PDB file of C-alpha atoms in Angstrom:
ATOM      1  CA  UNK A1290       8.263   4.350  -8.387  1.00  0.00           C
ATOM      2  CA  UNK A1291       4.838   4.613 -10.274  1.00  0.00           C
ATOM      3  CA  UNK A1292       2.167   3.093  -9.126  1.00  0.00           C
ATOM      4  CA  UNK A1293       0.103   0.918 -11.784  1.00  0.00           C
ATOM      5  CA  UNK A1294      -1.836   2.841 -14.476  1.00  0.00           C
ATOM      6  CA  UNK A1295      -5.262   2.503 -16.360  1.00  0.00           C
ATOM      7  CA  UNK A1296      -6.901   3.771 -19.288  1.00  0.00           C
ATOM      8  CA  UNK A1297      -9.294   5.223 -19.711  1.00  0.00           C
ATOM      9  CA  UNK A1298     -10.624   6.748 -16.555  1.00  0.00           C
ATOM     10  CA  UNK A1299     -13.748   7.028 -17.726  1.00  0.00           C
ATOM     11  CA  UNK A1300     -16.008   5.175 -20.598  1.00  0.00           C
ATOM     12  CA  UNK A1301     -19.475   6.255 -21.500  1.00  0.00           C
ATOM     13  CA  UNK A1302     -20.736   3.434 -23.814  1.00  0.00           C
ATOM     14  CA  UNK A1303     -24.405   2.338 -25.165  1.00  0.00           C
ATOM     15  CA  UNK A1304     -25.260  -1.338 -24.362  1.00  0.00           C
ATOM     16  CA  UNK A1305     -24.194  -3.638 -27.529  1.00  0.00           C
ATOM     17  CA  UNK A1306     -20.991  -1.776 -28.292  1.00  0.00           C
ATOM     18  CA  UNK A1307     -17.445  -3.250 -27.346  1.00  0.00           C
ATOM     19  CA  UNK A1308     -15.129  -1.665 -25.120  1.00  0.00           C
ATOM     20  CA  UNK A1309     -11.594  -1.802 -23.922  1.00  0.00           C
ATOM     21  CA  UNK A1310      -9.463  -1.307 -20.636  1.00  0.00           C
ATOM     22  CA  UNK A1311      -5.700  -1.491 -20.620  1.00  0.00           C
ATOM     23  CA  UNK A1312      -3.265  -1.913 -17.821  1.00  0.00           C
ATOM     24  CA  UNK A1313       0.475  -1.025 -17.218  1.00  0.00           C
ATOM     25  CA  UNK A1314       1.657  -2.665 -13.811  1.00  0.00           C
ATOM     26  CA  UNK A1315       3.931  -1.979 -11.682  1.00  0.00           C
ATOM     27  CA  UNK A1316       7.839  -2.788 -12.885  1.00  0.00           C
ATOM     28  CA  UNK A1317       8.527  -6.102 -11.994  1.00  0.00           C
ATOM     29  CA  UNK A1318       5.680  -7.376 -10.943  1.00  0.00           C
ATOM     30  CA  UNK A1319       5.059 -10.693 -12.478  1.00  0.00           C
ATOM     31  CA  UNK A1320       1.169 -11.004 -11.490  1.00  0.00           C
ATOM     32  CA  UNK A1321      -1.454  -8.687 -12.819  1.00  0.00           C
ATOM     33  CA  UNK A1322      -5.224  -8.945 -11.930  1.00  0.00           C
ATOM     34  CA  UNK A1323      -8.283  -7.524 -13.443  1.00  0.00           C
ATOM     35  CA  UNK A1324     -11.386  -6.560 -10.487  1.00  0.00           C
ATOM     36  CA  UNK A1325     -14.844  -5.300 -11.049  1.00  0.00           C
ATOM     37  CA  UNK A1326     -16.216  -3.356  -8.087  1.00  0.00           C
ATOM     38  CA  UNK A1327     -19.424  -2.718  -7.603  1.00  0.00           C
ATOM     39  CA  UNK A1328     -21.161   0.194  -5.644  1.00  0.00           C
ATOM     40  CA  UNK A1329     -21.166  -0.641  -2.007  1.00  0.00           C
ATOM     41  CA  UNK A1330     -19.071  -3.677  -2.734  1.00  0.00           C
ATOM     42  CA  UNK A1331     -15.469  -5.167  -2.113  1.00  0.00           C
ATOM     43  CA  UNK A1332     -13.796  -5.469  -5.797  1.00  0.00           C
ATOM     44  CA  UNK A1333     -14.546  -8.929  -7.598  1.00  0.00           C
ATOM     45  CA  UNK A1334     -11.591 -10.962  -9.114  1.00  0.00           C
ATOM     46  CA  UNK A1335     -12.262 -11.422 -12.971  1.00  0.00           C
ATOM     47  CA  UNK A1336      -9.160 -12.732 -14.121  1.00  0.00           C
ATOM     48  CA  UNK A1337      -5.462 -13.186 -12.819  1.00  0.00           C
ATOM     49  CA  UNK A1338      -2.404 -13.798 -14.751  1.00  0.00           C
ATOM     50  CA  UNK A1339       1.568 -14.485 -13.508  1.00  0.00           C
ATOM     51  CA  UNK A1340       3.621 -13.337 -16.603  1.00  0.00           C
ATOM     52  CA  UNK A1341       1.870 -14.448 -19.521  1.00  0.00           C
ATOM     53  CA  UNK A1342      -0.681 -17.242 -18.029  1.00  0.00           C
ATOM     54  CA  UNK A1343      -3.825 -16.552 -17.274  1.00  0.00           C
ATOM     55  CA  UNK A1344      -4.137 -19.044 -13.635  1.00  0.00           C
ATOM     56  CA  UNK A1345      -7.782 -17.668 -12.597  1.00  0.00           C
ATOM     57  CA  UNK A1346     -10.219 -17.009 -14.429  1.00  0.00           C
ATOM     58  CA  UNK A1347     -13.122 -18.852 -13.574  1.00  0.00           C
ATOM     59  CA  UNK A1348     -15.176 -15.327 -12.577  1.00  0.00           C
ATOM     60  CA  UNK A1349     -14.235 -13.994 -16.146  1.00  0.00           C
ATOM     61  CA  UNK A1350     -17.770 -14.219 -18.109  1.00  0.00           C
ATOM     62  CA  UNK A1351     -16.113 -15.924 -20.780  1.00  0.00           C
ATOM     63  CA  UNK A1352     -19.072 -15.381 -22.960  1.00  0.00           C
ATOM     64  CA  UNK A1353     -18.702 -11.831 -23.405  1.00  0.00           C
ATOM     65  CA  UNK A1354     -15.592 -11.009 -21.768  1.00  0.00           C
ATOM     66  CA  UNK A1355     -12.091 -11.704 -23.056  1.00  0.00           C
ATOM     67  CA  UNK A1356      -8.319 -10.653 -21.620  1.00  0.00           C
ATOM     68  CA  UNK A1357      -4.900 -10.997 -22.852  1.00  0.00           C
ATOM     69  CA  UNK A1358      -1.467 -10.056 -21.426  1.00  0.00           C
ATOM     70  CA  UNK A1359       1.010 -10.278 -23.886  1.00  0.00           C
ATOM     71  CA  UNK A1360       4.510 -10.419 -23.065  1.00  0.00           C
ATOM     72  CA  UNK A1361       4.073 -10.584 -19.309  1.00  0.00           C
ATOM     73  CA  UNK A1362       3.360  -7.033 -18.522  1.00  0.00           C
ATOM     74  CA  UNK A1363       0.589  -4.932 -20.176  1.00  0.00           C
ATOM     75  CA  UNK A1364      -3.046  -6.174 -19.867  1.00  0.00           C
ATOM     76  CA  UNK A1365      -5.977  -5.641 -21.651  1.00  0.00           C
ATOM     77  CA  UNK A1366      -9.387  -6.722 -20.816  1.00  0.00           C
ATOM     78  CA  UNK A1367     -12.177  -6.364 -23.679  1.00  0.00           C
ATOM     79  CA  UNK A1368     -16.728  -6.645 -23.641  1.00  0.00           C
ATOM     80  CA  UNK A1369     -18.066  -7.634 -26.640  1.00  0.00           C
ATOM     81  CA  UNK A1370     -21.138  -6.762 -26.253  1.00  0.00           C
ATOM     82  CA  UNK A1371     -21.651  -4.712 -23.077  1.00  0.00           C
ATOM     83  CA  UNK A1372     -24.596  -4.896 -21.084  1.00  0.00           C
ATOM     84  CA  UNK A1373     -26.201  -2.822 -18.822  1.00  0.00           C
ATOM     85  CA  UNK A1374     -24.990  -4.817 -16.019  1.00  0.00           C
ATOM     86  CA  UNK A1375     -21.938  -4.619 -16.859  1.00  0.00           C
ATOM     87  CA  UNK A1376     -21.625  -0.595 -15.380  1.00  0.00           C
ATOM     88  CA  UNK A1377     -18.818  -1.286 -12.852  1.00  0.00           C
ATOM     89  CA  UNK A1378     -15.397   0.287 -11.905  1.00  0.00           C
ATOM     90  CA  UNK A1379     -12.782  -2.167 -13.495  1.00  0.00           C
ATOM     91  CA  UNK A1380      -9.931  -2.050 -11.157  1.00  0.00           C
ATOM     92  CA  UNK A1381      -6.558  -3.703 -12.086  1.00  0.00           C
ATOM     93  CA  UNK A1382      -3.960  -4.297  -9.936  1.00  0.00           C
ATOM     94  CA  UNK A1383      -0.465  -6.002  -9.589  1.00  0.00           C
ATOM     95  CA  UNK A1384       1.634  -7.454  -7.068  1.00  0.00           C
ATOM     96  CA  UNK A1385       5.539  -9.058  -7.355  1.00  0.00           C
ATOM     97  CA  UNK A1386       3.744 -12.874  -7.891  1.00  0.00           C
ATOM     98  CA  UNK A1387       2.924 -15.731  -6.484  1.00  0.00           C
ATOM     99  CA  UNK A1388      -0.549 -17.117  -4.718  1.00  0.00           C
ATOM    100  CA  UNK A1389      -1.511 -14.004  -3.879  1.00  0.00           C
ATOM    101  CA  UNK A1390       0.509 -13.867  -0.913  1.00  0.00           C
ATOM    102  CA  UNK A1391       2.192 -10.925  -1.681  1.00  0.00           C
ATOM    103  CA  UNK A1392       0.461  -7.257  -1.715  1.00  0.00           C
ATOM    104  CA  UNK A1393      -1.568  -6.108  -4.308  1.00  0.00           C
ATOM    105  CA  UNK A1394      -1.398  -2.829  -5.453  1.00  0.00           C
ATOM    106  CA  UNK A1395      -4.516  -0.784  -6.835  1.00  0.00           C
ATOM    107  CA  UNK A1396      -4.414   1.192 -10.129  1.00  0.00           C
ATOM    108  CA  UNK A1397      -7.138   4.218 -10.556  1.00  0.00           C
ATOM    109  CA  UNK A1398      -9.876   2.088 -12.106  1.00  0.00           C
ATOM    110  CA  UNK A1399     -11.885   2.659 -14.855  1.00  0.00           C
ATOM    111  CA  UNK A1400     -15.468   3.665 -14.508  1.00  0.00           C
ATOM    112  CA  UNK A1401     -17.383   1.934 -17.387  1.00  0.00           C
ATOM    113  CA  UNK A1402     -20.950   3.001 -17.770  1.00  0.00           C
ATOM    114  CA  UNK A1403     -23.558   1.205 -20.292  1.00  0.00           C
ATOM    115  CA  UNK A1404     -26.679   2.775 -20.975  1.00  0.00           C
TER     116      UNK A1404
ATOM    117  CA  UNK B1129     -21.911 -17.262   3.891  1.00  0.00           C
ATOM    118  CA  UNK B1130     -19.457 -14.863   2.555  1.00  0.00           C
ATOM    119  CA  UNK B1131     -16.300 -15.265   2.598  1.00  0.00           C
ATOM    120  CA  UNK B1132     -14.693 -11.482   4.655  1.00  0.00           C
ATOM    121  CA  UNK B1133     -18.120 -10.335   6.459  1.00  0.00           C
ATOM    122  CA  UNK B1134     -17.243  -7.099   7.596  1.00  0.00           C
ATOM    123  CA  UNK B1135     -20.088  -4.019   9.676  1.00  0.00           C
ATOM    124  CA  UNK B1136     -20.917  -1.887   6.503  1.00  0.00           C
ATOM    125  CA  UNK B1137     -21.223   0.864   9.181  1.00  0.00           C
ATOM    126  CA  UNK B1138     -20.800   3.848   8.917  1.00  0.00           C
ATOM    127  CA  UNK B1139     -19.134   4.001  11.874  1.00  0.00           C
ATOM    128  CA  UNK B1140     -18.711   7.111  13.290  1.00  0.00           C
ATOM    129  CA  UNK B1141     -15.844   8.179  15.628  1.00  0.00           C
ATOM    130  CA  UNK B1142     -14.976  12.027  16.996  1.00  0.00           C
ATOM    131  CA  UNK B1143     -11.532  13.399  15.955  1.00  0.00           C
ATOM    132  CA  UNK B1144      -8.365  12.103  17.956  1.00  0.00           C
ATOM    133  CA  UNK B1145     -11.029   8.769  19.201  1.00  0.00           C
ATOM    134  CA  UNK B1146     -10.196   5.216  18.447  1.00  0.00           C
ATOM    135  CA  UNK B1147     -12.047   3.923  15.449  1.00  0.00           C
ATOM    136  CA  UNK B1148     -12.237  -0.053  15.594  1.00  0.00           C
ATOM    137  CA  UNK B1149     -13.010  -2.191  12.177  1.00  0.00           C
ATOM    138  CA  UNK B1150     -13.893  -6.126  12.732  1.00  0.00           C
ATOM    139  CA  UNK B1151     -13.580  -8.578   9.920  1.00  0.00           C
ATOM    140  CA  UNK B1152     -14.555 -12.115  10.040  1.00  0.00           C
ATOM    141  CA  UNK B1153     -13.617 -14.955   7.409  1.00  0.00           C
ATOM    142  CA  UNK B1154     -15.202 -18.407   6.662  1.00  0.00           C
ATOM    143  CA  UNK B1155     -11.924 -20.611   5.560  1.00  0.00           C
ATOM    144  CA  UNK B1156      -9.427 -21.693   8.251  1.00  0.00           C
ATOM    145  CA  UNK B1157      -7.190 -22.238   5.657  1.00  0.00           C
ATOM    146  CA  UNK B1158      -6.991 -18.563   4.823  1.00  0.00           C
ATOM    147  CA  UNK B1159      -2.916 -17.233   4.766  1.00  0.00           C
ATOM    148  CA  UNK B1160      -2.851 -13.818   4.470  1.00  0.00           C
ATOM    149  CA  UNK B1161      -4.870 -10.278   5.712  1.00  0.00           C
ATOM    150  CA  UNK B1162      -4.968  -7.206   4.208  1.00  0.00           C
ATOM    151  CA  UNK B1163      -6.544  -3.883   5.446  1.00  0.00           C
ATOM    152  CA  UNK B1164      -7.018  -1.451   2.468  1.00  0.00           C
ATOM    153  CA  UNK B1165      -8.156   2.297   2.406  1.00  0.00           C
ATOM    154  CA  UNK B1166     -10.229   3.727  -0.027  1.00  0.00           C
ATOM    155  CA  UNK B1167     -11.965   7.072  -0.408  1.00  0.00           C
ATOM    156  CA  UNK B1168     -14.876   7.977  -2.605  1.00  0.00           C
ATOM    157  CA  UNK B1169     -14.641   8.077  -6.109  1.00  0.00           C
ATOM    158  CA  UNK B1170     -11.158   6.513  -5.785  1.00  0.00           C
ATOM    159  CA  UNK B1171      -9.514   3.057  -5.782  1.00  0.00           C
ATOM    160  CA  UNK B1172      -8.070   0.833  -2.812  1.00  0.00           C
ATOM    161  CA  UNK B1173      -5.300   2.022  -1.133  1.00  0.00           C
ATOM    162  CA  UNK B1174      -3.157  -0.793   0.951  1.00  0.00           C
ATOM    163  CA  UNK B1175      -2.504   0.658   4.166  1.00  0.00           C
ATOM    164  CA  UNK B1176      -1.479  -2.652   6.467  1.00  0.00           C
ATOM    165  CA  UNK B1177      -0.717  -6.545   6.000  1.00  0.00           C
ATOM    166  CA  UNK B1178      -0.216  -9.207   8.461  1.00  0.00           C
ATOM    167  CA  UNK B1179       0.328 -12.718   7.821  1.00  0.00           C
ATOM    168  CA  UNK B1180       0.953 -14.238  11.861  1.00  0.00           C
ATOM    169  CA  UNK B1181      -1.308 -14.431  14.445  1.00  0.00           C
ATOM    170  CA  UNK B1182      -0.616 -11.314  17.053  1.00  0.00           C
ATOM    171  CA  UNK B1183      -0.410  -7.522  16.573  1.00  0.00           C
ATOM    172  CA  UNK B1184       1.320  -5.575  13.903  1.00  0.00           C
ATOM    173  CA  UNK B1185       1.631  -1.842  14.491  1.00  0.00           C
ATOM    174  CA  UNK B1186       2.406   0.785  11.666  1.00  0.00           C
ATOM    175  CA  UNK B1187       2.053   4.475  12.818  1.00  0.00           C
ATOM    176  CA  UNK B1188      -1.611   5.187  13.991  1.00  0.00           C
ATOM    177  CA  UNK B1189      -2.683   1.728  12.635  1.00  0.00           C
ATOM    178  CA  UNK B1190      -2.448  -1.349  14.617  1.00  0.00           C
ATOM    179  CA  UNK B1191      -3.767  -4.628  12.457  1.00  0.00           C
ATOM    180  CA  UNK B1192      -4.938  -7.227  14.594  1.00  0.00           C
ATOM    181  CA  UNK B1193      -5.179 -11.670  14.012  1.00  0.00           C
ATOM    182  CA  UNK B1194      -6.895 -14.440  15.364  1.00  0.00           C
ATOM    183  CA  UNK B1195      -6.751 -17.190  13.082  1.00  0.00           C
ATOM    184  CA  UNK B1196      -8.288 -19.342  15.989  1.00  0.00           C
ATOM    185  CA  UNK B1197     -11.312 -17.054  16.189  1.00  0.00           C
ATOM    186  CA  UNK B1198     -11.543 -16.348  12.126  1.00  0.00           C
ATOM    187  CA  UNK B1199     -10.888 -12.752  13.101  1.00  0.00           C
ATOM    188  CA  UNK B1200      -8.661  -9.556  12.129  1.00  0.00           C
ATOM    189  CA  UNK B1201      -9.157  -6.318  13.123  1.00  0.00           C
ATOM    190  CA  UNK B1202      -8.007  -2.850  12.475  1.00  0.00           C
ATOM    191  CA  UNK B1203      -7.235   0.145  14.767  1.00  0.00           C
ATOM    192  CA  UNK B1204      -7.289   3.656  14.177  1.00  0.00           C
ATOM    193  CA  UNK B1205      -5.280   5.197  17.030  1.00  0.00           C
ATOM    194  CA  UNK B1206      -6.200   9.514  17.315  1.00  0.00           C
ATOM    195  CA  UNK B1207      -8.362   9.273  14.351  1.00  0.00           C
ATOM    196  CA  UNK B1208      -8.451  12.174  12.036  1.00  0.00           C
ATOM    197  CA  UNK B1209     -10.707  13.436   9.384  1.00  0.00           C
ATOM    198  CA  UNK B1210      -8.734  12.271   6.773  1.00  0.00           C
ATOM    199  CA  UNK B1211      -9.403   8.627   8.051  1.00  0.00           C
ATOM    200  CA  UNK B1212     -12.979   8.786   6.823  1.00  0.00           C
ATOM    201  CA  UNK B1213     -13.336   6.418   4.236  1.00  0.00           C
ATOM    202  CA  UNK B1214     -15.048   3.374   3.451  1.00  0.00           C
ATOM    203  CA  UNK B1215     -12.299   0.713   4.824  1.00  0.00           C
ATOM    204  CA  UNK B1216     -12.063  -2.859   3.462  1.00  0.00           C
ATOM    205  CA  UNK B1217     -10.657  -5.954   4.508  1.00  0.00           C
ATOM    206  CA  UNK B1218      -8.906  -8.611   2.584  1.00  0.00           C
ATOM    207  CA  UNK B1219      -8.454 -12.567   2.817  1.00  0.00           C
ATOM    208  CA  UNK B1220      -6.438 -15.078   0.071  1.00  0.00           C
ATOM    209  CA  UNK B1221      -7.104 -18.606   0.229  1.00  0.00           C
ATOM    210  CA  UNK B1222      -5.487 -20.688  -2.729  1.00  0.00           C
ATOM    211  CA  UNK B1223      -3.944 -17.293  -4.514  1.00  0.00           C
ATOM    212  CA  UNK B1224      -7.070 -15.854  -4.532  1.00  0.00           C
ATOM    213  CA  UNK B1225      -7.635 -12.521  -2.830  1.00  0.00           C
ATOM    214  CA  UNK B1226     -11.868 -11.868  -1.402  1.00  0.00           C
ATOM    215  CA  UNK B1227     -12.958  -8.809  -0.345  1.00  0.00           C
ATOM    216  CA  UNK B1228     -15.469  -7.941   2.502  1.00  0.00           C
ATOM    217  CA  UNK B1229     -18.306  -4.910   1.614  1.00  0.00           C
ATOM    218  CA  UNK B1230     -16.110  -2.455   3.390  1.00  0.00           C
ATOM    219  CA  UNK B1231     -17.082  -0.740   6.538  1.00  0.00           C
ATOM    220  CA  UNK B1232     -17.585   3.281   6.358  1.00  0.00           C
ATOM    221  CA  UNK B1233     -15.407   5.230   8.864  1.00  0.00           C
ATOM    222  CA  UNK B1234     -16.506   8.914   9.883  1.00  0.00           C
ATOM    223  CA  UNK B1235     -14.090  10.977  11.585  1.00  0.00           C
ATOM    224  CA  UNK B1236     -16.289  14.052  13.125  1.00  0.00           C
ATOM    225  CA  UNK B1237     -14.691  17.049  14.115  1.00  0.00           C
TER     226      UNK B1237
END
């Protein structure tokens, strides 16, 4: 079965610019969720979604940050504009739904950095 | 107070030892523990979930809950090299799934 895939890997970006990380979960798995991680740090939830719905995202930045998943299973999650802060690994993962009860699986992450 | 406080570490155990990882959690009304793996320069790996209070054993791991106590530990049973890794423990309360810091394991040889 594969395992839930990101791209890119890796994003090199000067501060200002947009960027862009996509998401494929896991078939069948109804809930997708979008973590930052930090260095030294347990990943952050940013945004989660069952199917279509976005049902938490009050740690999404909303100011510069923006997600969609349309049709219930690819995800992408956008900056506009990146800051330097904003240098993170951007970790999505998925799990078959509900409140999180159920285990969440890890794609490879995406390391942004903004310089 | 966070919510998973976990020992950063690192926490350093010779080959075939016992390595022991504590996790502690602020809401009683927290449902379900995760322990995840995850090596440097990669992403969380989910190596054991338990959702009742009591032992749950999977191969050299044995996951352990207190809900009383706020508490859930992992064991490492004849720890091997390939165990170090920064190890991280998991809590959802309300659908939402908080991390601890992660506590570093070192296996030595």
């Amino acid at each position: 079965e594969a395992g839930v895939v990101q791209s890119p890997r890796y994003k090199i970006i000067e501060k200002k610019q947009p960027v862009a990380f996509w998401c494929n979960p896991i078939s069948g798995h109804n809930t997708l969720y979008w973590y930052r991680q930090n260095l030294g740090q347990g990943p952050e939830l940013l945004i989660r979604y069952e199917n279509e719905e976005a049902v938490d995202d009050s740690q999404l930045p909303k100011d510069r940050f923006s997600a969609e998943r349309l049709k219930g299973v690819d995800s992408t999650l956008k900056i506009q504009p990146a800051e330097l802060g904003d240098s993170a690994v951007y970790l999505c993962a998925s799990s078959l739904g509900g409140q999180g009860g159920y285990e969440q699986y890890f794609g490879p992450g995406t390391r942004l950095t903004v310089t | 107070q966070k919510e998973v406080e976990q020992n950063s570490g690192p926490l350093s155990v010779p080959e075939g030892a016992i390595a022991s990882l504590n996790c502690t959690y602020s809401d009683r009304g927290s449902q379900s523990f995760f322990w995840y793996r995850q090596y440097s320069g990669k992403s969380p790996e989910l190596i054991m979930f338990i959702y009742s209070n009591g032992d749950k054993e999977d191969g050299r791991f044995t996951a352990q809950l207190n809900k009383a106590s706020q508490y859930v530990s992992l064991l490492i049973r004849d720890s091997q090299p390939s165990d170090s890794a920064t190890y991280l423990c998991a809590v959802t309360l309300r659908g939402k799934l908080s991390f601890g810091a992660g506590t570093t394991v070192t296996v030595r040889a």
